[in-house]
Every structure is written in structure tokens, then in C-alpha cells.
PDB file of C-alpha atoms in Angstrom:
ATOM      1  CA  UNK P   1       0.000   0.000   0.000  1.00  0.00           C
ATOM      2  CA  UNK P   2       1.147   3.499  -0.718  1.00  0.00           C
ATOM      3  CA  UNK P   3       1.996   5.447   1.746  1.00  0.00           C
ATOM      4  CA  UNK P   4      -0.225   7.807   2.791  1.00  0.00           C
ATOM      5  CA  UNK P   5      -0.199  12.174   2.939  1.00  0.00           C
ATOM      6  CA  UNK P   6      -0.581  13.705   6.049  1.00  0.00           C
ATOM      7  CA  UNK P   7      -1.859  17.143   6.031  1.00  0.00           C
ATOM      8  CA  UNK P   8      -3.988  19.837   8.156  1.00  0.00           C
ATOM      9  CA  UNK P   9      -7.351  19.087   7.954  1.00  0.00           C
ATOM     10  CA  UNK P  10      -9.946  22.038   5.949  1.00  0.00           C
ATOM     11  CA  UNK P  11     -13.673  22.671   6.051  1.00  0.00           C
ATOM     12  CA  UNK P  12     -14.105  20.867   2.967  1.00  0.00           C
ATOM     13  CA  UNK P  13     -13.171  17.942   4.955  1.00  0.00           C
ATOM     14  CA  UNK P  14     -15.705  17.526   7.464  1.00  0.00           C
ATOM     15  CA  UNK P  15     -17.871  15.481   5.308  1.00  0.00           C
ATOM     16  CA  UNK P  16     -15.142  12.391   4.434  1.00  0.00           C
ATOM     17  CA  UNK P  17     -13.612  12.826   8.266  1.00  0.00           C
ATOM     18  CA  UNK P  18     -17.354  12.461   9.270  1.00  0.00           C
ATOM     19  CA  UNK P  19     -17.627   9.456   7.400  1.00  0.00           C
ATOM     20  CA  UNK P  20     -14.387   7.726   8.343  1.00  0.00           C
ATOM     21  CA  UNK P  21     -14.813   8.335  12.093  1.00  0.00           C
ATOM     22  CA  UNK P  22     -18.094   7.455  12.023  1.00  0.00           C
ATOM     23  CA  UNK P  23     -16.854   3.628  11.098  1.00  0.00           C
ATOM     24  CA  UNK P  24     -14.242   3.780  12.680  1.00  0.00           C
ATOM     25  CA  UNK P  25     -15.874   4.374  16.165  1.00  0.00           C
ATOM     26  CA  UNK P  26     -19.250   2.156  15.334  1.00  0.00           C
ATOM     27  CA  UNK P  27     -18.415  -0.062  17.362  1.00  0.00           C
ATOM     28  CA  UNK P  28     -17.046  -1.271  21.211  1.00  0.00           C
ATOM     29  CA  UNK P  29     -16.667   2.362  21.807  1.00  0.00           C
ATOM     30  CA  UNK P  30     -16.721   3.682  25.457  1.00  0.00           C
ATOM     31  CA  UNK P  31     -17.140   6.799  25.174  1.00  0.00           C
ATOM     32  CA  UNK P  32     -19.785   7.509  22.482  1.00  0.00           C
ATOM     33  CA  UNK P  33     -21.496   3.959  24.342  1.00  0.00           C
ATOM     34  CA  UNK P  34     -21.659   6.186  27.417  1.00  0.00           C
ATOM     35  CA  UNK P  35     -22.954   9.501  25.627  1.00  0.00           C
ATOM     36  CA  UNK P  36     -25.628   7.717  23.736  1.00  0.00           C
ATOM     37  CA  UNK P  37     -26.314   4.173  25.616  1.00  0.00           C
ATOM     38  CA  UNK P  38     -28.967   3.544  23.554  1.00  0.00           C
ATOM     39  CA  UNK P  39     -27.639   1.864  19.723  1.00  0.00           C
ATOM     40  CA  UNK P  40     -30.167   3.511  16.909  1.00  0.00           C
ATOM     41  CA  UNK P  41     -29.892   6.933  18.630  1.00  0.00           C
ATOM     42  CA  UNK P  42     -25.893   6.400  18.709  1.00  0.00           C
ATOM     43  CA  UNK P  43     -25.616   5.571  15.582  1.00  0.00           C
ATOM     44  CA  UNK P  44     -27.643   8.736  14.093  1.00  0.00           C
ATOM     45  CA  UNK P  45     -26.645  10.992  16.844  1.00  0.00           C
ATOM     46  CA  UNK P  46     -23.131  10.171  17.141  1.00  0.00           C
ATOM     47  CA  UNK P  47     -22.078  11.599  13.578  1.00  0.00           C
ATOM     48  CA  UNK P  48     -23.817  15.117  14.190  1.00  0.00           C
ATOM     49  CA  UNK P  49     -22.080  15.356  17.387  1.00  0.00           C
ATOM     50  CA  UNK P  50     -18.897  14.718  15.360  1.00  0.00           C
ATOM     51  CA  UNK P  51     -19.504  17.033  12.673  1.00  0.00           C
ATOM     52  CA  UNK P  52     -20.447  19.827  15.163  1.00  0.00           C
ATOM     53  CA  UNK P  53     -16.840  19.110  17.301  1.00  0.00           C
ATOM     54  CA  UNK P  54     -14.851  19.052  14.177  1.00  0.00           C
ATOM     55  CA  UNK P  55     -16.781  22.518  12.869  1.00  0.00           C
ATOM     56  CA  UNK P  56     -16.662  24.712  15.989  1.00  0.00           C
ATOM     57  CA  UNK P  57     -13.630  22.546  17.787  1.00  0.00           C
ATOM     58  CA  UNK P  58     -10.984  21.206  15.895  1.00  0.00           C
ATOM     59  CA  UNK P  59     -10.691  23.234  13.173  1.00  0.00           C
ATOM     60  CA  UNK P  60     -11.058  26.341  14.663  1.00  0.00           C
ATOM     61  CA  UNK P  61      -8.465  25.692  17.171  1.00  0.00           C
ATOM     62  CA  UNK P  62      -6.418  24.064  14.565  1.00  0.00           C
ATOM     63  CA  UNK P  63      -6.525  20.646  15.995  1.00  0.00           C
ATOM     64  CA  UNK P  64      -7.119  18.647  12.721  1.00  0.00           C
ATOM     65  CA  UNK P  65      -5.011  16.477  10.812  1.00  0.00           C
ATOM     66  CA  UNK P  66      -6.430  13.955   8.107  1.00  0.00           C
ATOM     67  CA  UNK P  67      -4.717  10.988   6.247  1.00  0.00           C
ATOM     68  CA  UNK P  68      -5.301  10.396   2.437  1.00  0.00           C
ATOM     69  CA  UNK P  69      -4.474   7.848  -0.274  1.00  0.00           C
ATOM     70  CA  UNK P  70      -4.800   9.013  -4.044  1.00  0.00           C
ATOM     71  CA  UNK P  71      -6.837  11.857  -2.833  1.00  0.00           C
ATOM     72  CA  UNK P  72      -9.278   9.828  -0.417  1.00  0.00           C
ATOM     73  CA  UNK P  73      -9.176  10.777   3.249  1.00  0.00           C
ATOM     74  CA  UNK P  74      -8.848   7.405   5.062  1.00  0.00           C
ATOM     75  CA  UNK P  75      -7.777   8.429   8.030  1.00  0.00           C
ATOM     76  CA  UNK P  76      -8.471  11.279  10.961  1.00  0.00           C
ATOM     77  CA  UNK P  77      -6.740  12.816  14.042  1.00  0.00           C
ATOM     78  CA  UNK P  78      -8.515  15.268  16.067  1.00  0.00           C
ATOM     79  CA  UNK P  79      -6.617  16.773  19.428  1.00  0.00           C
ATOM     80  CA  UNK P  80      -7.011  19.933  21.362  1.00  0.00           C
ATOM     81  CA  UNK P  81      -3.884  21.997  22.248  1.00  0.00           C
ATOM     82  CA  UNK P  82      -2.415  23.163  25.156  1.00  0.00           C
ATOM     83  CA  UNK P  83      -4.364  25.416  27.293  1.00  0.00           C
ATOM     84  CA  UNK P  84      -7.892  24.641  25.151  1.00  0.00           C
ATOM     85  CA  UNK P  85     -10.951  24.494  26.842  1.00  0.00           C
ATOM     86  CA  UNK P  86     -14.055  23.047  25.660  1.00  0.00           C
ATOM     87  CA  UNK P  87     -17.191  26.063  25.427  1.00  0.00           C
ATOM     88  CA  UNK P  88     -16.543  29.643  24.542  1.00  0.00           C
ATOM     89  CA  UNK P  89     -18.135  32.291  22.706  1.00  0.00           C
ATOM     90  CA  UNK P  90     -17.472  29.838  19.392  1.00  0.00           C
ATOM     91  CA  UNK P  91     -19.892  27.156  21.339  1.00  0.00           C
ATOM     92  CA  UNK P  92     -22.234  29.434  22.490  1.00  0.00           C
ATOM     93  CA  UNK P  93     -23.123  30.638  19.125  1.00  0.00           C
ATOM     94  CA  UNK P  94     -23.070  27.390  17.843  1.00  0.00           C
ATOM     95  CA  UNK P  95     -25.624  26.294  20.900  1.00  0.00           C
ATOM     96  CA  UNK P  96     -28.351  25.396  18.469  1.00  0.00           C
ATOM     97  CA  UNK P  97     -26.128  22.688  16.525  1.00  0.00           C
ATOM     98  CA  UNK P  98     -24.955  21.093  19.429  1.00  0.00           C
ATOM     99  CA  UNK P  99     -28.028  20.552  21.287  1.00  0.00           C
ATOM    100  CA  UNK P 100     -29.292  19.255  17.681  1.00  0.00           C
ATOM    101  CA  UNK P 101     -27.043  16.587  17.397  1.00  0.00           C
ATOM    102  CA  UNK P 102     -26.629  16.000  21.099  1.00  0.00           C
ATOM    103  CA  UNK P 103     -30.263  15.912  22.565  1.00  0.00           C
ATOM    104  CA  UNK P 104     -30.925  14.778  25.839  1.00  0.00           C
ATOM    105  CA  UNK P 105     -27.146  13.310  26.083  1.00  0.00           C
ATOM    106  CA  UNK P 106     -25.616  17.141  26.718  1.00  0.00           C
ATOM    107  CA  UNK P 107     -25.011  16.309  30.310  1.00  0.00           C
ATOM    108  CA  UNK P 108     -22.983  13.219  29.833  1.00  0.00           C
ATOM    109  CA  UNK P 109     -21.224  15.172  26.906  1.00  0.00           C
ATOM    110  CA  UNK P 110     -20.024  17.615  29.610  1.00  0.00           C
ATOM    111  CA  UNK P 111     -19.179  14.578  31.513  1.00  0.00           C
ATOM    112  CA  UNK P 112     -16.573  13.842  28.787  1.00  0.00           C
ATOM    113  CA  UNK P 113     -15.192  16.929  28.600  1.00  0.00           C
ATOM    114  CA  UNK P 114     -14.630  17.041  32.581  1.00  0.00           C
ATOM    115  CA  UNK P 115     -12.996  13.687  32.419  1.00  0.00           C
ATOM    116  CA  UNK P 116     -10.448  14.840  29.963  1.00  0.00           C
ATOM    117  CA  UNK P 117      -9.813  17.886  32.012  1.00  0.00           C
ATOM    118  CA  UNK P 118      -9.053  15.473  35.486  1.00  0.00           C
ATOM    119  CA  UNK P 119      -6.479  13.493  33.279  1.00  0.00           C
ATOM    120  CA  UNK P 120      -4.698  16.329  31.146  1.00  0.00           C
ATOM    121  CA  UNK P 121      -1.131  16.851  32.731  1.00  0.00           C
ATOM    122  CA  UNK P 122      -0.295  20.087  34.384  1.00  0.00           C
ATOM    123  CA  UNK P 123       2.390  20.658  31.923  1.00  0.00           C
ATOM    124  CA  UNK P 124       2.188  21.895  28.298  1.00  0.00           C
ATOM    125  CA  UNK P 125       0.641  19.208  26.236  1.00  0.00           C
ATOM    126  CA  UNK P 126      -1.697  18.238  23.229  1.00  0.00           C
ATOM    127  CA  UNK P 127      -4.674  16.695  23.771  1.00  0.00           C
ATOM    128  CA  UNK P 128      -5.475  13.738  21.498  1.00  0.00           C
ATOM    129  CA  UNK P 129      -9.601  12.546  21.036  1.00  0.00           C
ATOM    130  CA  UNK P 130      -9.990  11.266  18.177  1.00  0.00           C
ATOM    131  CA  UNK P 131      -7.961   8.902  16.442  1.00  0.00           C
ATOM    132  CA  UNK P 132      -9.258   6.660  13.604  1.00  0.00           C
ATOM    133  CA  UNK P 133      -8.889   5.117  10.313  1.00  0.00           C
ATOM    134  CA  UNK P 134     -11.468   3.817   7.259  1.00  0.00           C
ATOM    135  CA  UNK P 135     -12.307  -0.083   8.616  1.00  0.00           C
ATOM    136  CA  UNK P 136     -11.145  -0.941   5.112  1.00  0.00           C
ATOM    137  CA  UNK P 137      -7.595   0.194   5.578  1.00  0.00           C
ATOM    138  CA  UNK P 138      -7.125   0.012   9.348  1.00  0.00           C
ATOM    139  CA  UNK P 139      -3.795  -2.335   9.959  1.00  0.00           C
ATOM    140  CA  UNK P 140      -1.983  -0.600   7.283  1.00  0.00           C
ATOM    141  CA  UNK P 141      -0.351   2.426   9.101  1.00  0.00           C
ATOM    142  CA  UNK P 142      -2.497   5.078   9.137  1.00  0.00           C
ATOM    143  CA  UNK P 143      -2.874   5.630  12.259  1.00  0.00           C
ATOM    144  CA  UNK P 144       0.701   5.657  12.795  1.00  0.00           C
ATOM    145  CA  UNK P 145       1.739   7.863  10.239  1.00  0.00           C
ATOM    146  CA  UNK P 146      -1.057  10.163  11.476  1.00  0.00           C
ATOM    147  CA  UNK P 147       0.382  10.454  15.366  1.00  0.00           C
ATOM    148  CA  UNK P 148       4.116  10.133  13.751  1.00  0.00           C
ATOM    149  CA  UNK P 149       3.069  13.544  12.203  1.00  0.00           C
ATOM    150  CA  UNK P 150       1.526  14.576  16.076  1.00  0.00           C
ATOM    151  CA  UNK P 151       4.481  13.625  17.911  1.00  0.00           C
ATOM    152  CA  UNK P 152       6.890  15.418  15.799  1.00  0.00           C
ATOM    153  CA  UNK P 153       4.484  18.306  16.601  1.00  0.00           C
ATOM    154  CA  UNK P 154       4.519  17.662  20.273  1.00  0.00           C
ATOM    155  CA  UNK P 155       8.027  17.612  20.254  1.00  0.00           C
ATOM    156  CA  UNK P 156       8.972  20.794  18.047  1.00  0.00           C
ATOM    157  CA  UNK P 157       6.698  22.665  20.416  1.00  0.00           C
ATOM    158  CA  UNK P 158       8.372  20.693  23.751  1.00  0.00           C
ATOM    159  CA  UNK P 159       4.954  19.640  24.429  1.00  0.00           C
ATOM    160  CA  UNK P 160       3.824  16.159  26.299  1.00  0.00           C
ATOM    161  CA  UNK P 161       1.254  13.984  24.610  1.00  0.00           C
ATOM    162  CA  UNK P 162      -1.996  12.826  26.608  1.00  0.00           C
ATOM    163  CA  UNK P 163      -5.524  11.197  25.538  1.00  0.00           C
ATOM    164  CA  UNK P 164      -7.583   8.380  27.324  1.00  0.00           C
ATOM    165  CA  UNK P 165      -8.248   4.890  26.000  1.00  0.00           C
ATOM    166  CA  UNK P 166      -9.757   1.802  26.814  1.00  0.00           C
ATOM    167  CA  UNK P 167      -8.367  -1.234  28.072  1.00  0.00           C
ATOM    168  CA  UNK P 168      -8.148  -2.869  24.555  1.00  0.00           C
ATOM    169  CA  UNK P 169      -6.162   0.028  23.113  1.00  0.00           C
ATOM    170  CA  UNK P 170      -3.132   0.712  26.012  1.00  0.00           C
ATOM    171  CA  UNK P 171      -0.814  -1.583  24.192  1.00  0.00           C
ATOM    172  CA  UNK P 172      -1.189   0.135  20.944  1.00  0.00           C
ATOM    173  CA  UNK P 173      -0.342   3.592  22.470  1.00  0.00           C
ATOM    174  CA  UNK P 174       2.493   1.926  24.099  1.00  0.00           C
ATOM    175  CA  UNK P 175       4.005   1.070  20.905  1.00  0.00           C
ATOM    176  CA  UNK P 176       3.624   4.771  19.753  1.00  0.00           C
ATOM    177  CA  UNK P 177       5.967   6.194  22.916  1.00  0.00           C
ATOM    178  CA  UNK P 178       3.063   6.783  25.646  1.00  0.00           C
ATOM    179  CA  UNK P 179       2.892   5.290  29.236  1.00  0.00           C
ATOM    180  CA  UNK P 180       0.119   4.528  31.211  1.00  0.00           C
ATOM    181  CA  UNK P 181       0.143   6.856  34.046  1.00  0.00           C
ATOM    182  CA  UNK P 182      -3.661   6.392  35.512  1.00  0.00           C
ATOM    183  CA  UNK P 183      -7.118   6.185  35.075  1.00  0.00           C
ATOM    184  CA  UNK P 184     -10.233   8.382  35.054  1.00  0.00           C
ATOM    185  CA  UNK P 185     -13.836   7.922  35.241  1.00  0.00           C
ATOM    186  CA  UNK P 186     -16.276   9.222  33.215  1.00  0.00           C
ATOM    187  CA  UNK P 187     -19.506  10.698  35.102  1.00  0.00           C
ATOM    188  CA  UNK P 188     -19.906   9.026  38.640  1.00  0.00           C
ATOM    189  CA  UNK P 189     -20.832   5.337  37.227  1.00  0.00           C
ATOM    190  CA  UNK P 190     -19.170   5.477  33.916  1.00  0.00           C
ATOM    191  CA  UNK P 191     -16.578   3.471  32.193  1.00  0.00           C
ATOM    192  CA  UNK P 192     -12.980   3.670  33.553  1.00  0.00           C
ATOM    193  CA  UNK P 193     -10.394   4.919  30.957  1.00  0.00           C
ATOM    194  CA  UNK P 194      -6.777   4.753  30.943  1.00  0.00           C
ATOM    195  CA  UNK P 195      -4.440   8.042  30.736  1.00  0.00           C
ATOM    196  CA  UNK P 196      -1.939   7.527  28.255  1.00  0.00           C
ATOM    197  CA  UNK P 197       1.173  10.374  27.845  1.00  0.00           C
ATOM    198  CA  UNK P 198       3.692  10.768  26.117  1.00  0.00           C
ATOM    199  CA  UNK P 199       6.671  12.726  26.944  1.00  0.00           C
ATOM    200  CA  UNK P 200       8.586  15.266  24.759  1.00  0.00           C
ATOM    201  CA  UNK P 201      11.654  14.237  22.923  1.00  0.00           C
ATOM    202  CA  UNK P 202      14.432  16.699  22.513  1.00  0.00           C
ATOM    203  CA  UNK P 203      14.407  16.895  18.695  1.00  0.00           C
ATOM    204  CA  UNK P 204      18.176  16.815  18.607  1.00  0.00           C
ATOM    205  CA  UNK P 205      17.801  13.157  20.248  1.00  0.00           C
ATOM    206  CA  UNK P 206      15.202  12.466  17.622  1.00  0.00           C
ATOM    207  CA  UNK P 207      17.677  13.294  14.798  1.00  0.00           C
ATOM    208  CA  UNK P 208      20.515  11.518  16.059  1.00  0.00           C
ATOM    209  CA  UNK P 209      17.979   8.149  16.104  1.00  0.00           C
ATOM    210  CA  UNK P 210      17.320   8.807  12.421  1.00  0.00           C
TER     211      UNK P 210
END
């Protein structure tokens, strides 16, 4: 298989990155399985929410990075940076859309965003939520050439690395450079999640490894 282009993510990519996280997260997921428990509203709720994050999150705080092979985006990585907090005068206007594509489940939403607030280090870091690739290409790299691009980020800025993951998924973020340093629940009878972080790597180390 080719190897794939990383490159910032645009507006005209919400659609495709839609799509691909959509499958990618379909299933066994913890945290959109606690947002919406019940299955049919998950599955039609779950990719407004998405579209919404990625319109009035991501991009805007330039948080966005897609994957694509011969022009096909097949691959997405969504993150907050350092410092970013979910809400704002960006959310508020875009109030309507959220509570369209969230309903009822706005509470637990919040409950996600606390969460990821109790496990984010003290010290400068990006914030990875989303990571996924198209079910028909998943095993082939793209999600590692997608966080190769975010850790040589992380690392020009000096930053750490964080996100939370389920049980399933610790190994694979230990192969990638992160340790597990803790857990956090979400809500009060949630799922348990794993912190995962990644420490910076003086580039001049990096270079002298390549």
C-alpha cells in the first residue's frame, strides 16, 4: 500500500472525516457507548455530534489532521492543544447545533469533557480525542503515520502527549511512545479509561535516532 499524505485538515473535509470516524468508532466504543447508551440513537446521533466538534472545535483551534491515499481521506486525528478548553463564545453561538445533534445526552457530553480535564497533565501538552482510520484500511499504518506527524508536533513545540483509552487500546499507544500513568472515570458510574502520555523528545535526540 502506498503510503499515505498527512496534512492539516480544511472545512471541505468535514464530510469524508465524518464518514471515516463514524466507522471507525461504530463499534465497542466507550465513550460515544456512554454519551448515547442507547444503539439507533448512537448511531444517528453520534455523527452530528462529530460534525459539530470538528466545525466549531478542531478546526477552529487548529486541531485537525487527516490521512489520504490518491486523494481519499482514510484516516483522521482530532486533538485539542495546550491550554484549550471546551465552550466559549465559538460554542455558544453554535448552541443550536450542538443541542441538535446532542439531545438529551448534553449532560454526559459535559461529563466527557470534565474527564479529559481530570487526566490532562499540568504541563504543556496536546490533547489527542480522536484517532481513527477507514475499517477498510485500518492495519496498514495510518494511524501511525497520522500520530508520527503529532508527535513530531509535540516535540517541536516541547509539548507532552496525553488522551484516554480503553483497556483494549493501552498496548497500541504503548508502541507509539506513551505510558500509562492512571485512570479516570467518566460521570460518577461510567466506564474507567486509561491516561496515556507521552513525553517530549528533545528533537536533537530524535535526529541523532534517524
Amino acid at each position: 500500500m502506498a503510503r499515505p499524505l498527512v496534512r492539516a485538515a480544511t472545512r471541505a473535509d468535514i464530510d469524508p472525516m465524518v464518514r471515516v470516524l463514524a466507522a471507525a468508532f461504530a463499534h465497542d466504543d466507550p465513550v460515544d457507548e456512554y454519551v448515547f447508551p442507547d444503539e439507533t440513537v448512537r448511531h444517528r446521533r453520534a455523527p452530528r455530534m462529530l460534525r459539530a466538534m470538528i466545525k466549531h472545535r478542531f478546526l477552529p483551534a487548529g486541531g485537525a489532521e487527516v490521512a489520504l491515499l490518491d486523494d481519499r481521506v482514510v484516516g483522521v486525528l482530532l486533538w485539542y492543544p495546550h491550554g484549550y478548553r471546551p465552550g466559549g463564545l465559538r460554542e455558544m453561538l453554535a448552541g443550536p447545533e450542538f443541542l441538535a445533534a446532542m439531545g438529551t445526552a448534553v449532560r454526559r457530553g459535559s461529563d466527557v469533557d470534565a474527564a479529559m480535564d481530570r487526566a490532562a497533565p499540568t504541563e504543556p501538552h496536546l490533547f489527542h480525542v480522536y484517532l481513527g482510520a477507514d475499517p477498510a484500511v485500518q492495519r496498514s499504518g495510518i494511524g501511525r503515520a497520522l500520530y508520527a506527524s503529532f508527535t513530531d508536533k509535540a516535540d517541536r513545540q516541547g509539548a507532552a502527549l496525553c488522551g484516554i483509552c480503553k483497556d483494549a487500546n493501552v498496548d497500541y499507544y504503548r508502541a507509539l511512545g506513551n505510558e500509562r500513568v492512571g485512570a479516570v472515570r467518566l460521570g460518577t458510574a461510567g466506564p474507567e479509561l486509561n491516561i496515556m502520555v507521552r513525553r517530549p523528545q528533545p528533537l536533537e535526540l530524535r535526529n541523532a535516532h534517524d
